[in-house]
């Protein structure tokens, strides 16, 4: 609602130590003036109808340690200060490893602290993922179970079955979540995504006692060039136009859904 001007500085540093298989990154966002907001910050305040809290500094540290056959450790720390002397800190710890060579097991701990409200919250979680191999032709499926000790001391359980088939072009997921205290949070979710030569089609369905949601969409790209128009998958960075001199239905290795059209592009 208000026109505001400001400036900000961002400093980032990343490094990987091959001797110990350790990678870490540090990022600091310094809001040099109170009038500066990122687009995401502005939209968040608008949705919550609150303009009281404006960020002053946001510092993030991430460390990833690989123990080869013994798993992977992720540690992240985040501290945000505001112009009104409020500050928040967030810490996350996750350890994942493989059991019996193909069963994935993860444990996690998240801690949140708000100095203004003296609010401290801890969340513990654990999950296990079991692959079923090729249950379907040219496809795979995984069963995942997760348990979370929520901030309100309730227990959330979720079971999901997801997979991929049709030459890795079709992905799907079915999830059932149950909360021990808030039955309104019990939710059934279904989603799917199909990659085609002209883009990707998506569909979703969510149902709970409070709300039912469903939707779908298509995303992709349209490239105009000297020999016509070519439809394809969404472009997120640099792209290449492949010309096969009129050869149709030529696939690209490791790019599901990328197929040359009737004109060979």
Coordinates of C-alpha atoms in Angstrom, one line a residue:
X1 CA 0.0 0.0 0.0
X2 CA 2.9 2.3 0.6
X3 CA 5.8 3.3 -1.8
X4 CA 9.0 2.6 0.0
X5 CA 12.6 2.8 -1.1
X6 CA 15.7 1.1 0.4
X7 CA 18.8 -0.9 -0.2
X8 CA 20.3 -4.2 0.8
X9 CA 23.6 -6.0 0.6
X10 CA 24.0 -9.8 0.2
X11 CA 27.3 -11.7 0.9
X12 CA 27.6 -15.4 0.2
X13 CA 30.5 -17.8 0.6
X14 CA 30.5 -21.6 -0.3
X15 CA 33.3 -24.1 0.0
X16 CA 33.8 -27.9 -0.2
X17 CA 36.6 -29.7 1.6
X18 CA 37.4 -32.8 -0.4
X19 CA 39.7 -34.2 2.4
X20 CA 36.9 -34.5 4.8
X21 CA 33.9 -34.5 2.4
X22 CA 32.5 -31.4 4.1
X23 CA 30.6 -28.6 2.4
X24 CA 29.4 -25.4 4.0
X25 CA 27.9 -22.2 3.0
X26 CA 27.4 -18.8 4.7
X27 CA 25.0 -16.1 3.5
X28 CA 24.3 -12.8 5.1
X29 CA 21.5 -10.4 3.9
X30 CA 22.0 -6.9 5.4
X31 CA 19.0 -4.6 5.0
X32 CA 20.8 -1.2 4.9
X33 CA 17.6 0.8 5.3
X34 CA 14.2 0.2 7.0
X35 CA 12.4 0.9 3.7
X36 CA 13.8 -2.1 1.9
X37 CA 11.8 -5.3 1.6
X38 CA 12.1 -8.3 -0.7
X39 CA 9.0 -9.2 -2.7
X40 CA 8.5 -12.3 -0.6
X41 CA 8.7 -10.3 2.7
X42 CA 6.2 -7.7 1.4
X43 CA 3.7 -10.3 0.3
X44 CA 4.0 -12.2 3.7
X45 CA 3.3 -9.0 5.6
X46 CA 0.4 -8.2 3.3
X47 CA -1.2 -11.6 3.8
X48 CA -0.9 -11.4 7.6
X49 CA -2.1 -7.8 7.6
X50 CA 1.0 -6.9 9.7
X51 CA 3.5 -4.2 8.9
X52 CA 5.2 -4.2 12.3
X53 CA 8.1 -6.5 11.6
X54 CA 10.7 -5.5 9.0
X55 CA 13.9 -7.4 8.7
X56 CA 17.2 -5.8 9.4
X57 CA 19.6 -8.8 9.0
X58 CA 19.3 -12.4 7.9
X59 CA 22.3 -14.7 8.4
X60 CA 22.3 -18.4 7.4
X61 CA 24.9 -21.1 7.9
X62 CA 24.7 -24.5 6.4
X63 CA 27.0 -27.5 6.9
X64 CA 26.8 -30.9 5.2
X65 CA 29.0 -33.8 6.2
X66 CA 29.2 -37.1 4.4
X67 CA 30.3 -40.1 6.3
X68 CA 30.5 -42.3 3.2
X69 CA 28.8 -45.6 4.1
X70 CA 27.7 -44.3 7.4
X71 CA 25.2 -41.6 6.3
X72 CA 24.8 -37.9 5.8
X73 CA 24.6 -35.1 8.3
X74 CA 22.9 -31.7 7.6
X75 CA 23.1 -28.8 10.0
X76 CA 21.7 -25.4 9.4
X77 CA 21.5 -22.2 11.6
X78 CA 19.5 -19.2 10.8
X79 CA 19.2 -15.9 12.7
X80 CA 16.9 -13.0 11.7
X81 CA 16.9 -9.6 13.4
X82 CA 14.3 -6.9 12.9
X83 CA 14.4 -3.1 13.1
X84 CA 12.1 -3.2 16.1
X85 CA 14.7 -5.2 18.2
X86 CA 13.0 -8.5 17.7
X87 CA 15.1 -11.4 16.6
X88 CA 14.4 -15.0 15.7
X89 CA 16.7 -18.0 15.6
X90 CA 16.2 -21.3 13.9
X91 CA 18.3 -24.5 14.0
X92 CA 17.8 -27.7 12.1
X93 CA 19.6 -31.1 12.4
X94 CA 19.1 -34.0 10.1
X95 CA 20.9 -37.3 9.9
X96 CA 20.1 -39.8 7.1
X97 CA 21.5 -43.2 6.4
X98 CA 20.8 -46.4 4.5
X99 CA 19.7 -49.6 6.3
X100 CA 20.1 -53.0 4.6
X101 CA 21.6 -51.1 1.6
X102 CA 18.3 -49.7 0.2
X103 CA 16.1 -48.6 3.1
X104 CA 16.4 -44.9 3.9
X105 CA 16.2 -43.8 7.5
X106 CA 16.2 -40.1 8.7
X107 CA 16.0 -38.5 12.1
X108 CA 15.6 -34.7 12.6
X109 CA 15.4 -32.0 15.2
X110 CA 14.2 -28.4 14.6
X111 CA 14.4 -25.6 17.2
X112 CA 12.8 -22.2 16.9
X113 CA 13.3 -19.3 19.4
X114 CA 11.6 -15.8 19.3
X115 CA 13.2 -13.3 21.7
X116 CA 10.3 -10.9 21.6
X117 CA 7.7 -13.3 22.7
X118 CA 10.2 -15.6 24.6
X119 CA 8.7 -18.4 22.5
X120 CA 10.7 -21.6 22.2
X121 CA 9.6 -24.6 20.2
X122 CA 11.3 -28.0 19.5
X123 CA 10.1 -30.4 16.8
X124 CA 11.5 -34.0 16.5
X125 CA 10.9 -36.2 13.5
X126 CA 11.8 -39.6 12.1
X127 CA 11.1 -41.2 8.8
X128 CA 11.8 -44.5 7.0
X129 CA 11.5 -45.1 3.2
X130 CA 11.3 -48.6 1.7
X131 CA 11.7 -49.1 -2.0
X132 CA 9.5 -51.8 -3.7
X133 CA 11.6 -52.1 -6.8
X134 CA 9.9 -52.5 -10.1
X135 CA 6.3 -53.3 -9.0
X136 CA 5.1 -51.9 -12.3
X137 CA 6.5 -52.2 -15.7
X138 CA 9.3 -49.8 -16.3
X139 CA 8.6 -48.1 -13.0
X140 CA 9.4 -47.9 -9.3
X141 CA 7.5 -47.3 -6.0
X142 CA 8.4 -46.3 -2.5
X143 CA 6.6 -46.5 0.8
X144 CA 7.4 -43.8 3.3
X145 CA 6.4 -43.5 7.0
X146 CA 7.0 -40.4 9.0
X147 CA 6.3 -39.5 12.7
X148 CA 6.6 -35.9 14.0
X149 CA 6.4 -34.6 17.5
X150 CA 4.6 -31.3 16.8
X151 CA 5.1 -27.9 18.5
X152 CA 1.8 -28.4 20.4
X153 CA 3.0 -31.8 21.8
X154 CA 0.7 -33.7 19.4
X155 CA 1.9 -36.6 17.3
X156 CA 1.5 -36.6 13.5
X157 CA 1.8 -39.8 11.5
X158 CA 1.9 -39.9 7.7
X159 CA 2.1 -42.7 5.3
X160 CA 2.8 -42.0 1.6
X161 CA 3.2 -44.2 -1.5
X162 CA 4.9 -42.6 -4.4
X163 CA 6.4 -43.8 -7.6
X164 CA 7.4 -43.2 -11.2
X165 CA 6.6 -45.1 -14.4
X166 CA 6.0 -44.6 -18.1
X167 CA 9.7 -44.2 -18.8
X168 CA 10.1 -41.8 -15.9
X169 CA 7.5 -39.4 -17.5
X170 CA 4.7 -40.1 -15.0
X171 CA 5.2 -39.5 -11.3
X172 CA 2.5 -40.0 -8.6
X173 CA 2.0 -39.7 -4.9
X174 CA -0.7 -40.7 -2.4
X175 CA -0.4 -39.6 1.3
X176 CA -2.5 -40.1 4.4
X177 CA -1.8 -37.9 7.5
X178 CA -3.2 -38.3 11.0
X179 CA -2.8 -36.0 14.0
X180 CA -3.3 -37.3 17.5
X181 CA -5.0 -34.1 18.8
X182 CA -6.2 -32.1 15.9
X183 CA -8.4 -34.4 13.8
X184 CA -9.1 -31.4 11.5
X185 CA -5.5 -31.8 10.4
X186 CA -6.1 -35.3 9.1
X187 CA -5.6 -35.2 5.4
X188 CA -5.7 -37.3 2.3
X189 CA -3.6 -36.1 -0.6
X190 CA -3.1 -37.3 -4.2
X191 CA -0.9 -35.8 -6.9
X192 CA 0.5 -36.7 -10.3
X193 CA 2.7 -35.2 -13.0
X194 CA 3.0 -36.2 -16.6
X195 CA 5.8 -34.9 -18.8
X196 CA 5.0 -34.6 -22.5
X197 CA 6.8 -33.2 -25.5
X198 CA 4.9 -29.9 -25.2
X199 CA 5.3 -29.5 -21.4
X200 CA 4.2 -31.0 -18.1
X201 CA 0.6 -31.6 -16.9
X202 CA -0.1 -31.7 -13.2
X203 CA -3.1 -32.7 -11.1
X204 CA -3.7 -32.7 -7.4
X205 CA -6.4 -33.5 -4.8
X206 CA -6.5 -32.7 -1.0
X207 CA -9.2 -33.6 1.4
X208 CA -9.7 -32.9 5.1
X209 CA -12.6 -32.2 7.5
X210 CA -12.1 -28.5 6.9
X211 CA -11.4 -28.2 3.2
X212 CA -11.3 -30.0 -0.1
X213 CA -9.0 -28.8 -2.8
X214 CA -8.4 -30.0 -6.3
X215 CA -6.7 -28.6 -9.3
X216 CA -4.5 -29.1 -12.4
X217 CA -2.4 -27.2 -14.8
X218 CA 0.1 -27.3 -17.6
X219 CA 3.5 -25.6 -17.8
X220 CA 6.0 -25.5 -20.6
X221 CA 7.8 -23.2 -23.0
X222 CA 7.2 -21.8 -26.5
X223 CA 10.3 -21.1 -28.5
X224 CA 10.1 -18.9 -31.7
X225 CA 12.9 -19.4 -34.2
X226 CA 13.6 -18.9 -37.9
X227 CA 12.0 -22.2 -38.8
X228 CA 8.9 -22.0 -36.8
X229 CA 7.6 -22.5 -33.3
X230 CA 8.6 -25.3 -30.9
X231 CA 6.8 -26.3 -27.7
X232 CA 8.8 -27.9 -24.9
X233 CA 9.4 -28.3 -21.2
X234 CA 9.7 -25.3 -19.0
X235 CA 12.9 -23.3 -19.4
X236 CA 14.6 -22.5 -16.1
X237 CA 18.1 -21.4 -17.3
X238 CA 20.1 -21.7 -20.4
X239 CA 18.4 -23.8 -23.1
X240 CA 19.2 -25.4 -26.4
X241 CA 17.1 -26.0 -29.6
X242 CA 17.9 -29.4 -31.1
X243 CA 17.5 -29.7 -34.9
X244 CA 17.4 -33.3 -36.2
X245 CA 16.7 -32.4 -39.8
X246 CA 13.0 -33.4 -39.7
X247 CA 13.3 -36.6 -37.7
X248 CA 10.3 -37.0 -35.5
X249 CA 10.0 -38.7 -32.0
X250 CA 13.7 -38.6 -31.2
X251 CA 14.2 -38.8 -27.4
X252 CA 17.0 -37.1 -25.4
X253 CA 18.9 -39.2 -23.0
X254 CA 18.1 -38.5 -19.3
X255 CA 15.4 -35.9 -20.3
X256 CA 12.0 -37.6 -19.8
X257 CA 9.3 -36.1 -22.1
X258 CA 11.8 -34.3 -24.3
X259 CA 10.9 -35.5 -27.8
X260 CA 11.4 -34.0 -31.2
X261 CA 8.2 -32.8 -32.9
X262 CA 6.9 -33.4 -36.4
X263 CA 9.4 -30.9 -37.8
X264 CA 12.3 -32.5 -36.0
X265 CA 12.8 -29.9 -33.3

